[in-house]
CSV table of C-alpha atoms in Angstrom, one decimal:
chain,number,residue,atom,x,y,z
A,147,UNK,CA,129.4,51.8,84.3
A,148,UNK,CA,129.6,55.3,83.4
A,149,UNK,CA,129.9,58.2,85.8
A,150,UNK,CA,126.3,60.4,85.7
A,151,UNK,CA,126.6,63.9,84.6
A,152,UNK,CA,125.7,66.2,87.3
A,153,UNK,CA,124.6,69.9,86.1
A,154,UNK,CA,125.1,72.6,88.6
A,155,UNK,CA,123.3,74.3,90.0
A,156,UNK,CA,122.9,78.3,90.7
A,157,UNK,CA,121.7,80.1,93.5
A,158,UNK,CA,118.4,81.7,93.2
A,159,UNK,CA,119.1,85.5,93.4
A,160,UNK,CA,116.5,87.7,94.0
A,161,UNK,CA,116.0,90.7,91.4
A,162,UNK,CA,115.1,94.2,92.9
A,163,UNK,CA,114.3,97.0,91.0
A,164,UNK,CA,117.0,100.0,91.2
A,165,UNK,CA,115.8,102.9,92.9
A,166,UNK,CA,115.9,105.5,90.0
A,167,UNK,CA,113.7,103.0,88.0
A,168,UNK,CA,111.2,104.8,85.9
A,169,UNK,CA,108.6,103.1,87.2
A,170,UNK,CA,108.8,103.7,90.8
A,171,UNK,CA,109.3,107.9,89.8
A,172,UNK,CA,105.8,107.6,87.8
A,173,UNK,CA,104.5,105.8,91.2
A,174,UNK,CA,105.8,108.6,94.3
A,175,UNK,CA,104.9,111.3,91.5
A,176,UNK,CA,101.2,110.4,91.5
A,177,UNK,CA,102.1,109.7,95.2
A,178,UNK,CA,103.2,113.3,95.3
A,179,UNK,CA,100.3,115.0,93.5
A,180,UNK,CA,96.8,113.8,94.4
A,181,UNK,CA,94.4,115.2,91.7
A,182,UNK,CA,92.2,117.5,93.3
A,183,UNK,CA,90.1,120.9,92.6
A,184,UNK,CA,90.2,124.4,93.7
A,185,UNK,CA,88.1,123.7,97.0
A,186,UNK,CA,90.8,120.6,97.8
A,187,UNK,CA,87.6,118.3,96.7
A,188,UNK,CA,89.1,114.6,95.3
A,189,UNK,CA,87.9,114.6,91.9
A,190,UNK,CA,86.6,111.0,91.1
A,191,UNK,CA,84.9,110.4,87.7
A,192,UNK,CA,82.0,107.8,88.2
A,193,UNK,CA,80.5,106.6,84.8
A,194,UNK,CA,76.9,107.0,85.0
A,195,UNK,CA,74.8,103.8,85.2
A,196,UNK,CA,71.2,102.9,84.1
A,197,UNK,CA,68.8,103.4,87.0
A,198,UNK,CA,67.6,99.6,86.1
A,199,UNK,CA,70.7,98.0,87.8
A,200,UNK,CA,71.2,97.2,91.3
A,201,UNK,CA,74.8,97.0,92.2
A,202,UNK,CA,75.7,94.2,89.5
A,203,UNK,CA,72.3,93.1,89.1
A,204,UNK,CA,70.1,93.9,85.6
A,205,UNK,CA,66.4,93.9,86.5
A,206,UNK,CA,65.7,94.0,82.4
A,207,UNK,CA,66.9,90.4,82.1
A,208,UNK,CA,64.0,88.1,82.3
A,209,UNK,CA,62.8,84.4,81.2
A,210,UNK,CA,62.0,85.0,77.7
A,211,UNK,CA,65.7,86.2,76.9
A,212,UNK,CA,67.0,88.2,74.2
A,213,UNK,CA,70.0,86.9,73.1
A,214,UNK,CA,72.3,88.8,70.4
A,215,UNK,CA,74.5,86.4,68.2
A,216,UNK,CA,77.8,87.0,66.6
A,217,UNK,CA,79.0,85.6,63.7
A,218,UNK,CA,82.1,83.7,65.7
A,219,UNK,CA,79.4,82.1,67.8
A,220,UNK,CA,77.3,80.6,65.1
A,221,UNK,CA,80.7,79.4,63.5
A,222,UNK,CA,81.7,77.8,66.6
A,223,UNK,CA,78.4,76.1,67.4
A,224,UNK,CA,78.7,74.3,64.1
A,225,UNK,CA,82.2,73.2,65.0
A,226,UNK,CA,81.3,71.7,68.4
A,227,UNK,CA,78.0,70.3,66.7
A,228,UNK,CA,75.9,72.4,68.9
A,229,UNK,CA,72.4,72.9,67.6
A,230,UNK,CA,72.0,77.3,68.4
A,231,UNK,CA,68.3,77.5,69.4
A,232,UNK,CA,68.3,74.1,71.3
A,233,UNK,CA,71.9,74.8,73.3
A,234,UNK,CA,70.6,78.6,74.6
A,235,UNK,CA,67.4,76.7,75.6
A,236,UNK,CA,69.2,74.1,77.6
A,237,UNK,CA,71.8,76.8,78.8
A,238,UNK,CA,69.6,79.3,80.4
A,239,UNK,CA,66.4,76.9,81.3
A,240,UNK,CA,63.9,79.1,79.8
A,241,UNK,CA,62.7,80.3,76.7
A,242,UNK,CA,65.3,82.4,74.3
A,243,UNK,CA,64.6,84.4,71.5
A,244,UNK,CA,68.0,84.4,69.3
A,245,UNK,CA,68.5,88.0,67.7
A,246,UNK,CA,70.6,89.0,64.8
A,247,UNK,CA,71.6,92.3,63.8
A,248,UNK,CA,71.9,93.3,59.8
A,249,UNK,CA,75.8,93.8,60.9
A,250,UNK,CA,75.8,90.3,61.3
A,251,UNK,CA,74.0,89.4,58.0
A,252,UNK,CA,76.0,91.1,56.4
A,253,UNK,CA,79.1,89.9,57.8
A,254,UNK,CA,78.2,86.3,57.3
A,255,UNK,CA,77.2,87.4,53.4
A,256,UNK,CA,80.7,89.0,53.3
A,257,UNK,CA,82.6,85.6,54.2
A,258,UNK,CA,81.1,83.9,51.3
A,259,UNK,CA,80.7,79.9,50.4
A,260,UNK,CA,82.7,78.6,52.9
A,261,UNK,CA,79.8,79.4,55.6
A,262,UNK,CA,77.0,79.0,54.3
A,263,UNK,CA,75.6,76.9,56.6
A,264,UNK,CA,75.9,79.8,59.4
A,265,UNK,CA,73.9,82.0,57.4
A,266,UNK,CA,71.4,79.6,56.4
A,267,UNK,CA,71.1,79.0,60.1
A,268,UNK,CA,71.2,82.9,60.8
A,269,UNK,CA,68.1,83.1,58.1
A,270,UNK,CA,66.3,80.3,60.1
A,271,UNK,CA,62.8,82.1,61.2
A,272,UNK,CA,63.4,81.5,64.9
A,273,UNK,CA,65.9,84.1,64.9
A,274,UNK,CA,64.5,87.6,65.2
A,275,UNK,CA,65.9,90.0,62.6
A,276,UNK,CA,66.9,93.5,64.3
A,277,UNK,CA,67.6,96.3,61.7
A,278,UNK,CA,71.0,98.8,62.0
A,279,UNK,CA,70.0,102.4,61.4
A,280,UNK,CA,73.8,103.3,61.4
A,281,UNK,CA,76.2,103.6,58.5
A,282,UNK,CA,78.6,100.7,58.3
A,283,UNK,CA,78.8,97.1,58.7
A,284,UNK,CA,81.2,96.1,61.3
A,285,UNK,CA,79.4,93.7,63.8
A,286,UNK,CA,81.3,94.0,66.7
A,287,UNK,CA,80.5,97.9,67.2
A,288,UNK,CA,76.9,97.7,66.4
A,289,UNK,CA,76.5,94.8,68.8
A,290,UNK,CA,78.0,97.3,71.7
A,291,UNK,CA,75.8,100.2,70.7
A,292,UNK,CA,73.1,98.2,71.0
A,293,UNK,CA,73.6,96.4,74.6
A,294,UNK,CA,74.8,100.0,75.7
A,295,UNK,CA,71.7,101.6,74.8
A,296,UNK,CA,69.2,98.5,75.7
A,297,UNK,CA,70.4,96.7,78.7
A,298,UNK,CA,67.6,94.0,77.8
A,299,UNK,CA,70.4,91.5,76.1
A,300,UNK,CA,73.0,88.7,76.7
A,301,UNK,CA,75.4,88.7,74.1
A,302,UNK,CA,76.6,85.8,72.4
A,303,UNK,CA,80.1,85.5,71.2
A,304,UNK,CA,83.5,84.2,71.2
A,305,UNK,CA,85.2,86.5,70.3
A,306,UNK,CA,88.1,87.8,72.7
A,307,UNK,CA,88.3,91.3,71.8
A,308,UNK,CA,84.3,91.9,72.1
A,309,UNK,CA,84.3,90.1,75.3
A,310,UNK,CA,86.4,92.6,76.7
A,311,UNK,CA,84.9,95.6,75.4
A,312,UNK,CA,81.4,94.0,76.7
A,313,UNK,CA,82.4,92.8,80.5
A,314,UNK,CA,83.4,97.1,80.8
A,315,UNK,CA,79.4,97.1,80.7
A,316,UNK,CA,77.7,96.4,83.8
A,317,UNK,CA,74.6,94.2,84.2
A,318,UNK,CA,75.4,92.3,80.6
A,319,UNK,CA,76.1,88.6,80.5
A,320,UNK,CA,78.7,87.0,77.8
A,321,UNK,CA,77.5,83.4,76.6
A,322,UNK,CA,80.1,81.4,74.8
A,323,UNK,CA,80.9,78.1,73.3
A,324,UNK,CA,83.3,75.8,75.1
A,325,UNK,CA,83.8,72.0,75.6
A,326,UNK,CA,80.5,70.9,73.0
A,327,UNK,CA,78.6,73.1,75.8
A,328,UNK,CA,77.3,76.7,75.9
A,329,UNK,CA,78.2,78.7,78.6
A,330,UNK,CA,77.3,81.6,80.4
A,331,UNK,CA,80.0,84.3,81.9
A,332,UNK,CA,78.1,86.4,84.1
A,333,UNK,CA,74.1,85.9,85.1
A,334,UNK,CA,73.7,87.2,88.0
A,335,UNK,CA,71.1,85.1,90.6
A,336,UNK,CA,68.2,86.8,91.8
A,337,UNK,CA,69.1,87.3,95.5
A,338,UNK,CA,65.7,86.7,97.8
């Protein structure tokens, strides 16, 4: 029999940053400088939020829901074999009325033979139609203008980058597609 190779092994050494890091300057700078005004007031910038929420809570959202549909969701939902009007029914145990914007149409139109399923479903009368009045077709933006100006919709989607931009809104809840399941990122429970 042969003699095992044995590998050696190093001490763990612990890294510390050098004092005269960059990082650490930018830190006791802001340390240094606190931002305040002429009266020695803190300023603090508080985004102004619609009167309709309390704390996280959107009082708009109610059992016949308005849900907005990208065009990633309605791709997705054909993948995972996910029927789009029955799965937001089963999802959010009430009714739903599935909303599309033009954007979206158009989008769908855009990507050509290869989904033409999703836009026959898109078409499908159960879906409510919701005209753009604004120049351009790029979904993503009009779907933010919209849920910033009416608070009164989940958005549907899986995409990452419009997830992000919608969780900086309060009081609107992200549904996605996950695991042949739809599922919802933030609805918030009516507290008694």
């Amino acid at each position: 029999m042969g003699k095992a190779k044995t590998t050696r092994k190093f001490a763990q050494v612990k890294r510390t940053l050098n004092p005269k890091d960059q990082r650490l300057q930018k830190k006791n700078d802001k340390k240094d400088k606190p931002d305040t005004t002429k009266n020695g007031e803190l300023i603090r910038e508080v985004p102004q939020v619609a009167s309709n929420l309390f704390f996280q809570y959107n009082e708009r959202l109610g059992p016949p829901y308005h849900v907005l549909i990208d065009t990633n969701f309605i791709n997705f939902c054909l993948q995972q074999k996910i029927e789009v009007y029955d799965g937001l029914m089963t999802c959010l145990y009430a009714k739903t009325i599935p909303c599309i914007t033009d954007c979206v149409m158009a989008e769908l139109e855009k990507l050509g033979i290869r989904y033409r399923i999703a836009l026959r479903i898109a078409k499908d009368e159960r879906m409510e139609r919701l005209p753009c009045s604004h120049k351009g077709v790029y979904a993503d933006d009009c779907i933010v203008n919209r849920v910033i100006q009416h608070k009164c919709y989940l958005v549907a989607t899986n995409d990452k980058n419009l997830k992000q931009r919608i969780r900086k809104i309060p009081g609107v809840p992200i549904l996605s597609v996950a695991s042949h399941k739809i599922k919802v990122e933030r609805l918030v429970d009516v507290v008694d």
